[in-house]
Short mmCIF file of C-alpha atoms and ligand atoms in Angstrom, two decimals:
data_model
loop_
_atom_site.label_atom_id
_atom_site.label_comp_id
_atom_site.label_asym_id
_atom_site.label_seq_id
_atom_site.Cartn_x
_atom_site.Cartn_y
_atom_site.Cartn_z
CA MET A 10 75.53 -33.60 -21.91
CA ASN A 11 72.67 -33.84 -19.42
CA THR A 12 71.50 -37.08 -18.04
CA ARG A 13 67.96 -38.25 -17.68
CA THR A 14 67.91 -37.42 -13.93
CA GLY A 15 69.52 -33.98 -14.66
CA ARG A 16 67.75 -31.22 -16.64
CA PHE A 17 65.47 -33.82 -18.32
CA ARG A 18 62.23 -33.79 -16.31
CA PRO A 19 59.94 -36.26 -18.02
CA TRP A 20 56.95 -35.78 -15.86
CA ILE A 21 56.96 -32.07 -16.36
CA TRP A 22 57.27 -32.49 -20.11
CA ALA A 23 54.37 -35.04 -19.98
CA GLY A 24 52.26 -32.45 -18.16
CA VAL A 25 53.09 -29.90 -20.81
CA ALA A 26 52.18 -32.35 -23.54
CA GLY A 27 48.84 -32.91 -21.66
CA ALA A 28 48.29 -29.15 -21.40
CA VAL A 29 48.83 -28.65 -25.09
CA SER A 30 46.53 -31.54 -25.90
CA GLY A 31 43.92 -29.98 -23.76
CA ALA A 32 44.24 -26.66 -25.59
CA VAL A 33 43.99 -28.67 -28.95
CA PHE A 34 40.84 -30.23 -27.60
CA VAL A 35 39.12 -26.94 -26.74
CA ALA A 36 40.30 -25.27 -29.87
CA ALA A 37 39.21 -27.99 -32.31
CA ALA A 38 35.82 -28.09 -30.56
CA GLU A 39 35.52 -24.21 -30.92
CA LEU A 40 36.42 -24.46 -34.62
CA ALA A 41 33.80 -27.21 -35.20
CA ALA A 42 31.27 -25.05 -33.30
CA PHE A 43 32.02 -22.07 -35.45
CA LEU A 44 31.72 -24.00 -38.64
CA VAL A 45 28.71 -26.32 -38.00
CA ALA A 46 26.90 -25.64 -34.64
CA ARG A 47 27.37 -22.13 -33.22
CA GLU A 48 25.39 -22.86 -30.12
CA ALA A 49 27.48 -25.85 -29.17
CA SER A 50 30.78 -24.69 -27.73
CA PRO A 51 31.46 -27.43 -25.24
CA PHE A 52 33.47 -24.91 -23.12
CA LEU A 53 30.61 -22.52 -22.75
CA ALA A 54 28.14 -25.29 -22.34
CA ALA A 55 30.20 -26.60 -19.36
CA GLY A 56 30.17 -23.10 -17.96
CA SER A 57 26.34 -22.84 -18.35
CA PHE A 58 26.14 -26.30 -16.71
CA VAL A 59 28.05 -24.90 -13.71
CA ILE A 60 25.89 -21.78 -13.53
CA ASP A 61 22.67 -24.06 -13.45
CA VAL A 62 24.09 -26.43 -10.74
CA VAL A 63 26.02 -24.19 -8.31
CA PRO A 64 24.17 -23.60 -4.99
CA GLN A 65 22.51 -20.22 -4.45
CA TRP A 66 24.94 -19.25 -1.65
CA ALA A 67 27.89 -19.74 -3.93
CA LYS A 68 26.27 -17.75 -6.71
CA GLU A 69 25.57 -14.91 -4.26
CA LEU A 70 29.11 -14.98 -3.02
CA ALA A 71 30.38 -14.85 -6.60
CA ILE A 72 28.24 -11.87 -7.36
CA GLU A 73 29.26 -10.32 -4.08
CA LEU A 74 33.03 -10.83 -4.73
CA PHE A 75 33.26 -10.21 -8.48
CA GLY A 76 30.02 -8.27 -9.27
CA ALA A 77 29.53 -7.94 -13.05
CA SER A 78 32.75 -9.91 -13.87
CA ASP A 79 31.35 -12.99 -12.12
CA LYS A 80 30.90 -14.71 -15.52
CA LEU A 81 34.39 -13.86 -16.63
CA VAL A 82 35.79 -15.40 -13.25
CA LEU A 83 33.66 -18.52 -13.91
CA LEU A 84 35.29 -18.91 -17.34
CA ILE A 85 38.78 -18.42 -15.98
CA THR A 86 38.21 -20.93 -13.19
CA LEU A 87 36.80 -23.32 -15.71
CA GLY A 88 39.84 -22.77 -17.92
CA PHE A 89 42.09 -23.67 -14.90
CA ALA A 90 40.12 -26.85 -14.20
CA VAL A 91 40.51 -27.93 -17.92
CA LEU A 92 44.19 -27.22 -17.72
CA LEU A 93 44.66 -29.22 -14.54
CA ALA A 94 42.72 -32.16 -16.05
CA ALA A 95 44.75 -31.91 -19.25
CA VAL A 96 48.09 -31.87 -17.33
CA ALA A 97 46.86 -34.87 -15.38
CA ALA A 98 46.00 -36.58 -18.61
CA GLY A 99 49.53 -36.07 -19.98
CA ILE A 100 51.17 -37.48 -16.86
CA LEU A 101 48.80 -40.43 -16.81
CA GLU A 102 49.39 -41.17 -20.40
CA ARG A 103 53.14 -41.20 -19.93
CA TRP A 104 52.66 -43.52 -16.92
CA ARG A 105 50.31 -46.02 -18.63
CA ARG A 106 49.43 -45.88 -22.23
CA TRP A 107 45.73 -45.08 -22.70
CA ALA A 108 45.29 -43.85 -19.14
CA GLY A 109 45.42 -40.26 -20.25
CA VAL A 110 43.31 -41.05 -23.28
CA ALA A 111 40.68 -42.56 -20.96
CA LEU A 112 40.61 -39.34 -18.94
CA PHE A 113 40.06 -37.33 -22.12
CA VAL A 114 37.30 -39.65 -23.27
CA VAL A 115 35.55 -39.10 -19.80
CA VAL A 116 35.87 -35.33 -20.32
CA GLY A 117 34.61 -35.80 -23.91
CA VAL A 118 31.59 -37.75 -22.71
CA VAL A 119 30.74 -35.07 -20.20
CA ALA A 120 31.19 -32.40 -22.84
CA LEU A 121 28.91 -34.35 -25.16
CA ILE A 122 26.19 -34.65 -22.51
CA THR A 123 26.39 -30.94 -21.41
CA THR A 124 26.42 -29.71 -25.01
CA THR A 125 23.60 -31.78 -26.52
CA THR A 126 21.23 -31.47 -23.38
CA ARG A 127 21.21 -27.65 -23.37
CA ALA A 128 17.95 -25.91 -24.26
CA GLU A 129 19.70 -24.32 -27.39
CA ALA A 130 21.04 -27.62 -28.67
CA SER A 131 20.59 -28.38 -32.36
CA PRO A 132 20.74 -31.81 -34.15
CA LEU A 133 24.48 -31.04 -34.89
CA SER A 134 25.45 -30.11 -31.28
CA PHE A 135 27.10 -33.48 -30.88
CA ILE A 136 29.82 -32.57 -33.49
CA PRO A 137 32.00 -30.10 -31.68
CA PRO A 138 32.64 -32.19 -28.49
CA LEU A 139 33.46 -35.23 -30.74
CA VAL A 140 35.78 -33.31 -32.90
CA GLY A 141 37.40 -31.77 -29.90
CA ALA A 142 37.94 -35.09 -28.15
CA ALA A 143 39.31 -36.76 -31.26
CA ALA A 144 41.79 -34.01 -31.90
CA GLY A 145 42.78 -33.86 -28.26
CA VAL A 146 43.28 -37.63 -28.06
CA ALA A 147 45.29 -37.69 -31.25
CA PHE A 148 47.61 -34.86 -30.10
CA LEU A 149 48.01 -36.50 -26.63
CA LYS A 150 48.93 -39.91 -28.20
CA TYR A 151 51.35 -38.35 -30.70
CA SER A 152 53.13 -35.96 -28.33
CA ILE A 153 53.50 -38.58 -25.53
CA ALA A 154 54.92 -41.02 -28.11
CA ALA A 155 57.36 -38.31 -29.13
CA LEU A 156 58.35 -37.64 -25.52
CA GLY A 157 58.81 -41.42 -25.07
CA ARG A 158 61.33 -41.52 -27.88
CA TRP A 159 63.31 -38.59 -26.52
CA GLN A 160 63.34 -40.16 -23.10
CA SER A 161 64.12 -43.66 -24.13
CA ARG A 162 67.57 -42.48 -25.40
CA THR A 163 70.28 -43.89 -23.09
CA PRO A 164 73.35 -41.64 -22.59
CA HIS A 165 75.13 -43.90 -25.19
CA GLU A 166 72.77 -42.81 -27.84
CA GLU A 167 73.46 -39.08 -27.38
CA ALA A 168 73.65 -38.46 -31.16
CA GLY A 169 69.93 -39.04 -31.60
CA THR A 170 68.78 -37.14 -28.51
CA GLY A 171 68.97 -33.77 -30.03
CA THR A 172 66.66 -34.63 -32.95
CA ASP A 173 64.15 -36.37 -30.74
CA ARG A 174 64.10 -33.60 -28.14
CA ARG A 175 63.71 -30.96 -30.95
CA HIS A 176 60.89 -33.03 -32.50
CA PHE A 177 58.97 -33.11 -29.18
CA LEU A 178 59.58 -29.39 -28.36
CA VAL A 179 58.55 -28.19 -31.87
CA LEU A 180 55.48 -30.46 -31.75
CA THR A 181 54.30 -28.94 -28.46
CA ALA A 182 55.17 -25.38 -29.42
CA VAL A 183 53.26 -25.60 -32.77
CA GLY A 184 50.36 -27.42 -30.99
CA ALA A 185 50.10 -24.69 -28.41
CA LEU A 186 50.41 -21.75 -30.79
CA GLY A 187 47.99 -23.46 -33.27
CA ALA A 188 45.43 -24.07 -30.56
CA VAL A 189 45.51 -20.46 -29.43
CA ILE A 190 45.24 -19.06 -32.84
CA VAL A 191 42.50 -21.47 -33.98
CA GLY A 192 40.53 -21.29 -30.73
CA THR A 193 40.47 -17.61 -30.28
CA GLY A 194 40.00 -17.11 -34.07
CA ALA A 195 36.96 -19.33 -34.05
CA ARG A 196 35.50 -17.65 -30.96
CA ILE A 197 36.04 -14.14 -32.39
CA GLY A 198 34.79 -15.17 -35.70
CA SER A 199 31.74 -16.67 -34.20
CA MET A 200 30.97 -13.49 -32.21
CA ALA A 201 31.80 -11.09 -34.99
CA THR A 202 29.71 -12.75 -37.78
CA SER A 203 26.60 -13.25 -35.74
CA SER A 204 24.08 -12.43 -38.30
CA VAL A 205 21.57 -11.47 -35.68
CA ALA A 206 23.42 -8.32 -34.80
CA ALA A 207 22.88 -7.30 -38.48
CA ALA A 208 19.35 -8.37 -38.44
CA ARG A 209 18.76 -6.15 -35.49
CA LYS A 210 20.33 -3.18 -37.01
CA ALA A 211 18.29 -3.68 -40.28
CA LEU A 212 14.98 -3.92 -38.24
CA LYS A 213 12.43 -1.28 -38.86
CA LEU A 214 9.66 -1.26 -36.13
CA PRO A 215 6.26 0.18 -36.79
CA ALA A 216 5.52 3.51 -35.12
CA PRO A 217 3.63 3.03 -31.81
CA VAL A 218 -0.07 3.85 -31.69
CA SER A 219 0.41 5.44 -28.25
CA THR A 220 3.41 7.18 -26.63
CA VAL A 221 4.52 7.86 -23.11
CA THR A 222 4.05 11.50 -22.03
CA VAL A 223 6.73 12.64 -19.51
CA PRO A 224 5.27 15.42 -17.44
CA ALA A 225 7.30 18.53 -17.01
CA GLY A 226 9.28 18.40 -13.85
CA ALA A 227 9.81 14.62 -13.90
CA GLU A 228 13.55 14.97 -14.55
CA LEU A 229 15.30 17.09 -11.80
CA GLY A 230 18.58 17.07 -13.72
CA ILE A 231 20.75 17.11 -10.59
CA PRO A 232 24.40 16.11 -11.16
CA GLY A 233 25.00 12.62 -9.77
CA LEU A 234 21.27 11.69 -9.75
CA SER A 235 20.21 8.74 -11.96
CA PRO A 236 18.65 10.08 -15.12
CA LEU A 237 14.85 9.42 -15.26
CA PHE A 238 15.39 6.95 -18.24
CA THR A 239 18.40 4.78 -17.90
CA PRO A 240 20.51 4.56 -21.13
CA ASN A 241 20.50 1.11 -22.59
CA ALA A 242 24.34 0.95 -22.29
CA ASP A 243 24.07 1.65 -18.52
CA PHE A 244 21.06 -0.53 -17.94
CA TYR A 245 21.89 -3.39 -15.36
CA ARG A 246 21.97 -6.74 -16.81
CA VAL A 247 21.28 -10.02 -15.04
CA ASP A 248 20.78 -13.42 -16.54
CA THR A 249 22.23 -16.95 -16.56
CA ALA A 250 23.47 -16.83 -20.12
CA LEU A 251 27.18 -17.21 -20.71
CA GLU A 252 26.85 -16.37 -24.33
CA VAL A 253 24.01 -14.03 -25.44
CA PRO A 254 21.40 -16.13 -27.26
CA SER A 255 20.98 -15.29 -30.86
CA ILE A 256 17.48 -15.41 -32.37
CA ASP A 257 16.79 -14.03 -35.86
CA PRO A 258 13.45 -12.25 -35.78
CA GLY A 259 12.54 -14.10 -38.97
CA ASP A 260 12.96 -17.37 -37.27
CA TRP A 261 11.40 -16.30 -34.06
CA ARG A 262 8.14 -18.01 -32.92
CA LEU A 263 6.14 -17.53 -29.72
CA THR A 264 4.19 -20.54 -28.60
CA ILE A 265 1.21 -20.14 -26.27
CA ASP A 266 0.25 -23.46 -25.04
CA GLY A 267 -0.54 -25.47 -21.75
CA MET A 268 -4.04 -24.98 -20.39
CA VAL A 269 -5.56 -23.14 -23.33
CA ASP A 270 -8.50 -23.76 -25.65
CA LYS A 271 -6.21 -23.63 -28.64
CA ARG A 272 -2.49 -23.71 -28.98
CA VAL A 273 -1.17 -20.59 -30.84
CA GLN A 274 2.03 -19.76 -32.60
CA LEU A 275 2.96 -16.20 -33.46
CA THR A 276 5.66 -14.95 -35.79
CA PHE A 277 7.43 -11.69 -35.09
CA ASP A 278 5.46 -9.93 -37.87
CA GLN A 279 2.19 -11.17 -36.43
CA LEU A 280 3.22 -9.82 -32.99
CA LEU A 281 4.02 -6.39 -34.52
CA ASP A 282 0.53 -6.46 -36.19
CA LEU A 283 -1.00 -6.44 -32.73
CA ARG A 284 -0.30 -2.62 -32.69
CA LEU A 285 2.65 -1.58 -30.62
CA ARG A 286 2.28 0.89 -27.71
CA GLU A 287 4.88 2.65 -25.63
CA TYR A 288 5.20 2.08 -21.84
CA ALA A 289 7.48 3.44 -19.17
CA ILE A 290 8.26 0.75 -16.64
CA THR A 291 10.98 0.38 -14.04
CA LEU A 292 12.62 -3.00 -13.87
CA THR A 293 14.09 -4.30 -10.71
CA CYS A 294 16.16 -7.41 -9.83
CA VAL A 295 15.47 -9.33 -6.67
CA SER A 296 19.24 -9.38 -6.02
CA ASN A 297 19.22 -5.61 -5.70
CA GLN A 298 20.70 -4.79 -2.21
CA VAL A 299 19.45 -1.84 -0.23
CA GLY A 300 21.15 1.15 -2.12
CA GLY A 301 22.09 -1.18 -5.04
CA ASN A 302 22.02 -0.43 -8.71
CA LEU A 303 20.18 -3.52 -10.16
CA VAL A 304 17.23 -1.30 -11.03
CA GLY A 305 16.61 0.70 -14.15
CA ASN A 306 13.84 2.65 -15.97
CA ALA A 307 13.10 2.47 -19.67
CA ARG A 308 10.59 3.22 -22.38
CA TRP A 309 9.41 -0.11 -23.84
CA LEU A 310 7.63 -0.64 -27.02
CA GLY A 311 5.25 -3.59 -26.87
CA VAL A 312 1.93 -5.19 -26.79
CA PRO A 313 -0.06 -6.33 -23.67
CA VAL A 314 0.46 -9.86 -22.75
CA ARG A 315 -3.30 -10.15 -22.07
CA GLU A 316 -3.97 -9.58 -25.85
CA VAL A 317 -1.49 -12.22 -26.78
CA LEU A 318 -2.92 -14.78 -24.23
CA ALA A 319 -6.43 -13.96 -25.30
CA LEU A 320 -5.54 -15.41 -28.78
CA ALA A 321 -5.19 -18.91 -27.09
CA THR A 322 -7.94 -18.45 -24.41
CA PRO A 323 -6.39 -19.53 -21.14
CA GLY A 324 -8.45 -22.14 -19.13
CA ARG A 325 -10.36 -21.31 -15.93
CA ASP A 326 -8.20 -23.45 -13.66
CA ALA A 327 -4.89 -21.92 -14.65
CA ASP A 328 -3.16 -19.49 -12.25
CA MET A 329 0.25 -19.06 -13.63
CA VAL A 330 2.06 -18.45 -16.83
CA LEU A 331 5.48 -20.09 -17.22
CA SER A 332 7.39 -17.98 -19.69
CA ARG A 333 10.47 -19.71 -21.27
CA SER A 334 13.44 -18.42 -22.94
CA ILE A 335 15.36 -20.04 -25.77
CA ASP A 336 18.18 -20.85 -23.31
CA GLY A 337 15.81 -22.77 -21.01
CA PHE A 338 15.33 -20.02 -18.41
CA THR A 339 11.78 -19.93 -17.03
CA ALA A 340 9.81 -17.39 -14.93
CA SER A 341 6.49 -18.03 -13.06
CA THR A 342 4.13 -15.14 -13.33
CA PRO A 343 0.63 -15.18 -11.79
CA LEU A 344 -1.82 -15.23 -14.59
CA GLU A 345 -3.86 -12.47 -12.99
CA ALA A 346 -0.92 -10.19 -13.18
CA LEU A 347 -0.92 -10.65 -16.96
CA THR A 348 -4.60 -10.50 -17.50
CA ASP A 349 -5.31 -7.55 -15.19
CA PRO A 350 -6.42 -4.60 -17.44
CA ASN A 351 -5.04 -2.18 -14.93
CA ARG A 352 -1.48 -3.57 -15.19
CA ASP A 353 0.53 -3.10 -18.27
CA ALA A 354 2.23 -6.37 -18.52
CA ILE A 355 3.82 -6.42 -22.01
CA LEU A 356 5.74 -8.31 -24.60
CA ALA A 357 8.48 -5.81 -25.41
CA VAL A 358 10.42 -5.42 -28.74
CA ALA A 359 12.13 -2.09 -28.20
CA MET A 360 13.82 -0.41 -25.31
CA ASN A 361 14.48 3.34 -25.15
CA GLY A 362 13.76 3.85 -28.91
CA GLU A 363 15.72 0.96 -30.41
CA PRO A 364 15.12 -2.75 -30.87
CA LEU A 365 15.93 -4.60 -27.70
CA PRO A 366 19.66 -4.81 -27.28
CA LEU A 367 20.77 -8.45 -27.70
CA GLU A 368 21.75 -8.74 -24.02
CA HIS A 369 18.40 -7.43 -23.00
CA GLY A 370 16.34 -10.15 -24.84
CA PHE A 371 16.25 -9.44 -28.50
CA PRO A 372 13.93 -9.95 -30.30
CA VAL A 373 11.12 -10.23 -27.67
CA ARG A 374 11.05 -10.19 -23.83
CA MET A 375 8.38 -9.87 -21.20
CA VAL A 376 8.17 -6.88 -18.73
CA VAL A 377 5.71 -6.83 -16.01
CA PRO A 378 5.30 -3.77 -13.73
CA GLY A 379 5.60 -4.59 -10.00
CA LEU A 380 7.17 -8.00 -10.22
CA TYR A 381 10.90 -8.76 -9.89
CA GLY A 382 12.72 -9.73 -13.05
CA TYR A 383 13.18 -13.33 -12.20
CA VAL A 384 9.41 -13.99 -12.04
CA SER A 385 8.45 -11.83 -14.99
CA ALA A 386 10.95 -10.37 -17.29
CA THR A 387 11.99 -13.40 -19.52
CA LYS A 388 14.39 -12.39 -22.19
CA TRP A 389 14.79 -14.15 -25.58
CA LEU A 390 11.13 -15.22 -24.96
CA THR A 391 9.90 -18.36 -26.91
CA GLU A 392 6.98 -19.79 -25.02
CA LEU A 393 4.12 -18.73 -22.69
CA LYS A 394 2.90 -21.95 -21.01
CA VAL A 395 -0.53 -21.36 -19.30
CA THR A 396 -0.34 -23.66 -16.14
CA THR A 397 -0.59 -23.67 -12.31
CA PHE A 398 1.88 -23.01 -9.50
CA ALA A 399 1.09 -26.45 -8.24
CA GLU A 400 2.06 -27.98 -11.54
CA ASP A 401 5.12 -26.06 -12.64
CA GLN A 402 8.30 -24.48 -11.22
CA ALA A 403 10.31 -21.68 -12.68
CA TYR A 404 14.12 -21.60 -12.89
CA TRP A 405 14.82 -19.89 -9.68
CA THR A 406 12.14 -21.69 -7.45
CA PRO A 407 14.21 -24.83 -6.66
CA ARG A 408 17.28 -22.55 -6.06
CA GLY A 409 15.99 -20.77 -3.02
CA TYR A 410 13.76 -18.07 -4.37
CA SER A 411 10.04 -17.51 -3.91
CA PRO A 412 7.78 -18.52 -6.85
CA ARG A 413 5.89 -15.26 -6.39
CA ALA A 414 7.74 -11.94 -5.90
CA PRO A 415 6.25 -8.52 -6.04
CA ILE A 416 8.86 -5.68 -6.04
CA LYS A 417 9.22 -4.23 -2.61
CA LEU A 418 8.82 -0.45 -1.95
CA SER A 419 12.22 1.03 -1.81
CA SER A 420 14.29 4.26 -2.01
CA ARG A 421 17.91 5.02 -2.82
CA ILE A 422 20.32 7.94 -2.29
CA ASP A 423 22.35 8.59 -5.57
CA THR A 424 24.18 11.80 -4.48
CA PRO A 425 26.34 12.63 -2.55
CA ARG A 426 28.18 9.30 -2.55
CA ILE A 427 30.44 7.61 -0.07
CA ASP A 428 33.40 7.69 -2.32
CA LYS A 429 33.22 11.39 -3.35
CA ALA A 430 33.54 14.23 -0.89
CA ILE A 431 31.43 17.29 -1.53
CA PRO A 432 32.30 20.96 -0.80
CA VAL A 433 31.03 22.83 2.15
CA GLY A 434 27.85 24.92 1.40
CA PRO A 435 24.57 24.51 -0.40
CA ALA A 436 24.25 20.92 -1.63
CA LYS A 437 21.61 18.63 -3.05
CA ILE A 438 20.82 15.21 -1.53
CA ALA A 439 18.96 13.29 -4.25
CA GLY A 440 17.96 9.98 -5.35
CA VAL A 441 15.15 7.70 -6.62
CA ALA A 442 12.29 5.75 -5.08
CA TRP A 443 9.98 3.18 -6.41
CA ALA A 444 6.70 1.45 -5.55
CA GLN A 445 5.64 -0.12 -8.87
CA THR A 446 1.91 -0.35 -9.52
CA VAL A 447 1.17 1.74 -6.40
CA GLY A 448 3.30 4.95 -6.69
CA ILE A 449 5.44 6.88 -4.29
CA GLU A 450 3.57 9.30 -1.86
CA SER A 451 6.59 10.71 -0.03
CA VAL A 452 10.30 10.40 0.60
CA GLU A 453 12.12 11.45 3.79
CA VAL A 454 15.82 12.05 4.56
CA GLN A 455 17.54 11.96 7.87
CA ILE A 456 20.84 13.71 8.35
CA ASP A 457 23.06 12.45 11.26
CA GLY A 458 20.25 10.78 12.94
CA GLY A 459 18.16 13.99 13.22
CA ARG A 460 14.51 14.46 12.34
CA TRP A 461 13.10 12.90 9.19
CA GLN A 462 12.80 15.82 6.67
CA PRO A 463 10.40 15.62 3.72
CA ALA A 464 12.20 15.57 0.34
CA THR A 465 10.94 17.23 -2.74
CA LEU A 466 9.32 14.72 -5.11
CA ALA A 467 9.69 15.15 -8.78
CA LYS A 468 6.64 14.43 -10.94
CA ALA A 469 6.07 10.70 -11.61
CA ILE A 470 5.61 9.48 -15.04
CA ASN A 471 3.28 6.90 -13.82
CA SER A 472 2.95 4.62 -10.87
CA ASP A 473 4.98 1.85 -12.57
CA THR A 474 8.22 3.96 -12.70
CA TRP A 475 10.63 5.29 -10.14
CA VAL A 476 10.41 8.91 -9.08
CA GLN A 477 13.30 11.22 -8.44
CA TRP A 478 13.52 13.17 -5.19
CA SER A 479 15.80 15.83 -3.73
CA LEU A 480 16.53 17.71 -0.45
CA ASP A 481 18.49 20.93 -0.25
CA TRP A 482 21.07 20.93 2.45
CA ASP A 483 23.67 23.38 3.74
CA ALA A 484 26.56 21.10 4.05
CA VAL A 485 28.90 21.50 6.90
CA SER A 486 32.40 20.20 7.06
CA GLY A 487 32.96 16.68 8.51
CA ASN A 488 31.58 13.13 8.04
CA HIS A 489 27.90 12.64 7.88
CA THR A 490 25.31 9.84 7.84
CA LEU A 491 22.37 10.14 5.42
CA ALA A 492 19.36 7.88 5.58
CA VAL A 493 16.32 7.64 3.30
CA ARG A 494 12.90 6.06 3.42
CA ALA A 495 9.76 6.22 1.31
CA ARG A 496 6.01 5.83 1.66
CA ASP A 497 3.72 4.64 -1.07
CA ARG A 498 0.27 5.82 -2.07
CA ASN A 499 -1.27 3.14 0.08
CA GLY A 500 0.24 4.79 3.11
CA GLU A 501 2.74 1.92 3.50
CA LEU A 502 6.00 2.93 5.02
CA GLN A 503 9.23 1.31 3.58
CA GLU A 504 10.28 -1.65 5.73
CA GLN A 505 13.08 -0.59 8.08
CA GLN A 506 14.11 -4.11 9.06
CA ARG A 507 17.01 -5.34 6.96
CA THR A 508 16.39 -8.67 5.20
CA PRO A 509 18.65 -10.44 2.61
CA ILE A 510 17.79 -10.76 -1.06
CA ALA A 511 16.64 -14.37 -0.90
CA PRO A 512 13.93 -15.54 -1.01
CA ASP A 513 12.00 -12.58 -2.24
CA GLY A 514 13.95 -9.35 -2.10
CA SER A 515 15.94 -7.24 0.39
CA THR A 516 14.37 -4.70 2.76
CA GLY A 517 15.76 -1.91 4.94
CA TRP A 518 16.39 1.77 4.88
CA GLN A 519 19.62 2.82 3.17
CA SER A 520 22.06 4.59 5.31
CA THR A 521 25.23 5.96 3.84
CA LEU A 522 28.30 7.76 5.09
CA ILE A 523 29.46 10.85 3.19
CA ARG A 524 32.27 13.50 3.52
CA VAL A 525 32.10 17.23 3.28
CA ALA A 526 35.49 18.82 2.90
N1 MTE B 19 16.23 -15.61 -20.53
C1 MTE B 19 16.43 -14.98 -19.28
N2 MTE B 19 15.67 -13.95 -19.04
C2 MTE B 19 15.78 -13.31 -17.79
C3 MTE B 19 16.88 -13.75 -16.89
C4 MTE B 19 17.64 -14.86 -17.27
O1 MTE B 19 18.57 -15.28 -16.55
N3 MTE B 19 17.40 -15.48 -18.44
N4 MTE B 19 16.97 -13.10 -15.73
C5 MTE B 19 15.88 -12.30 -15.24
C6 MTE B 19 16.31 -11.45 -14.15
S1 MTE B 19 16.70 -12.16 -12.73
C7 MTE B 19 16.12 -10.14 -14.28
S2 MTE B 19 16.42 -9.02 -12.91
C8 MTE B 19 15.85 -9.47 -15.50
C9 MTE B 19 16.95 -8.45 -15.82
O2 MTE B 19 16.76 -7.94 -17.16
P1 MTE B 19 17.94 -6.97 -17.82
O3 MTE B 19 19.16 -7.86 -17.86
O4 MTE B 19 17.45 -6.62 -19.11
O5 MTE B 19 18.10 -5.83 -16.99
O6 MTE B 19 15.81 -10.36 -16.63
C10 MTE B 19 15.10 -11.56 -16.27
N5 MTE B 19 14.99 -12.32 -17.55
MO1 MO B 20 16.86 -10.60 -11.11
#
């Protein structure tokens, strides 16, 4: 039959054994995480670690290239890296005994460190990386030994070759299949049996003591125009969390500490007892490009942050509140923005009539009118630390973003769109504009570089929400350029000069090409 140099390719088979051992490593760790420490999947912990350390330009590039799938792309890339390391471990182990094991041990130690040092870590977080490494090493040793027996046969020992080959092939096939089944099973099981989803469903929130009144004429109802309130399912999502944190409202505690007269801890029920009120606030991300969609408007149910802070009495020298999430994310918000009686900075528990969706911060998040999300809108909130800008830095500050970041006056064209031609004849150009805490005074539209024409402004709900606008237009056949700009109630004109999103938000007038056919 075949000789050793013929169809028998030992290095390739060693790589295969390594790859399967890597899969066993990951699958065993997932299973252990599912059983004893849900928060401690070493694979996801490694992904979160990458998110925390990649430079800002790389992150922007990833968002630019992959948009909302950026996290999926990260996980796939990480999967390839793990696969490569595992293949290398197999080849190393066949070359020198223990060399491949040594590589697995190094990976195991890295997994142990990333898993146990994450903000969500529990006392049992060390178990999944240990179990994974142990299973991976055991499989690697065993399969490389089996490969060795197959390979060590000389052509004179043909008779035994078949059995040894079969043994190795069956071993790797069973290992691979088992790893896939156990790994995906554990992950799906862990997501499907999250008790927090059930706790959210069962949650009954008290009725608000005041509600938002939406003036007639605030919703223009033009096809293609963003609805006045963004449905939760369509609301943009931006965060660093690879796995949505789960916090049971029954276990949730908010700690108010730092420069305070007395440290205070609140339970979820105590927060609800502060009397919920309804607010309409437009949330905006600093990463929103001119014309972008990282902005949304919602009704929030919550209590003013100033009432919560007052329970602890902030010290005179403080000028910032560092709000912290269970996943370690932090935001730096000027203390005065939170204590200002004219600004409705809130701790929110509901969004558009239902408890906060898990991915939007369940059970409690912060929402502050007029400040970009990264300096104010902490989701899965656990702590308010009263401090100073001199003393503390938030998550994005050392990563190239400004520690203070008011939302910039902006306007957007929603319809017509570049990718959808409109028919000749009467048309409506429409969009939204926002100048949180100030309010929009006027919006103007320019067609094909002509004069700036005043758009019709819808009624605003309040100065913290975006406002819809529209302009009637008799569309003529051909390609056209539409531009928009807004002015706020302080008389400020939207900045024309284009600037990038870092360090504190993009500027520029949106200009878009459309087609009339
Ligand atoms: N815990 C946590 N909260 C966070 C973030 C985060 O990464 N982690 N991102 C912030 C940013 S950058 C924005 S723009 C808003 C987005 O909120 P949304 O996802 O509910 O739209 O959440 C903020 N709160
Ligand atoms: Mo953001």
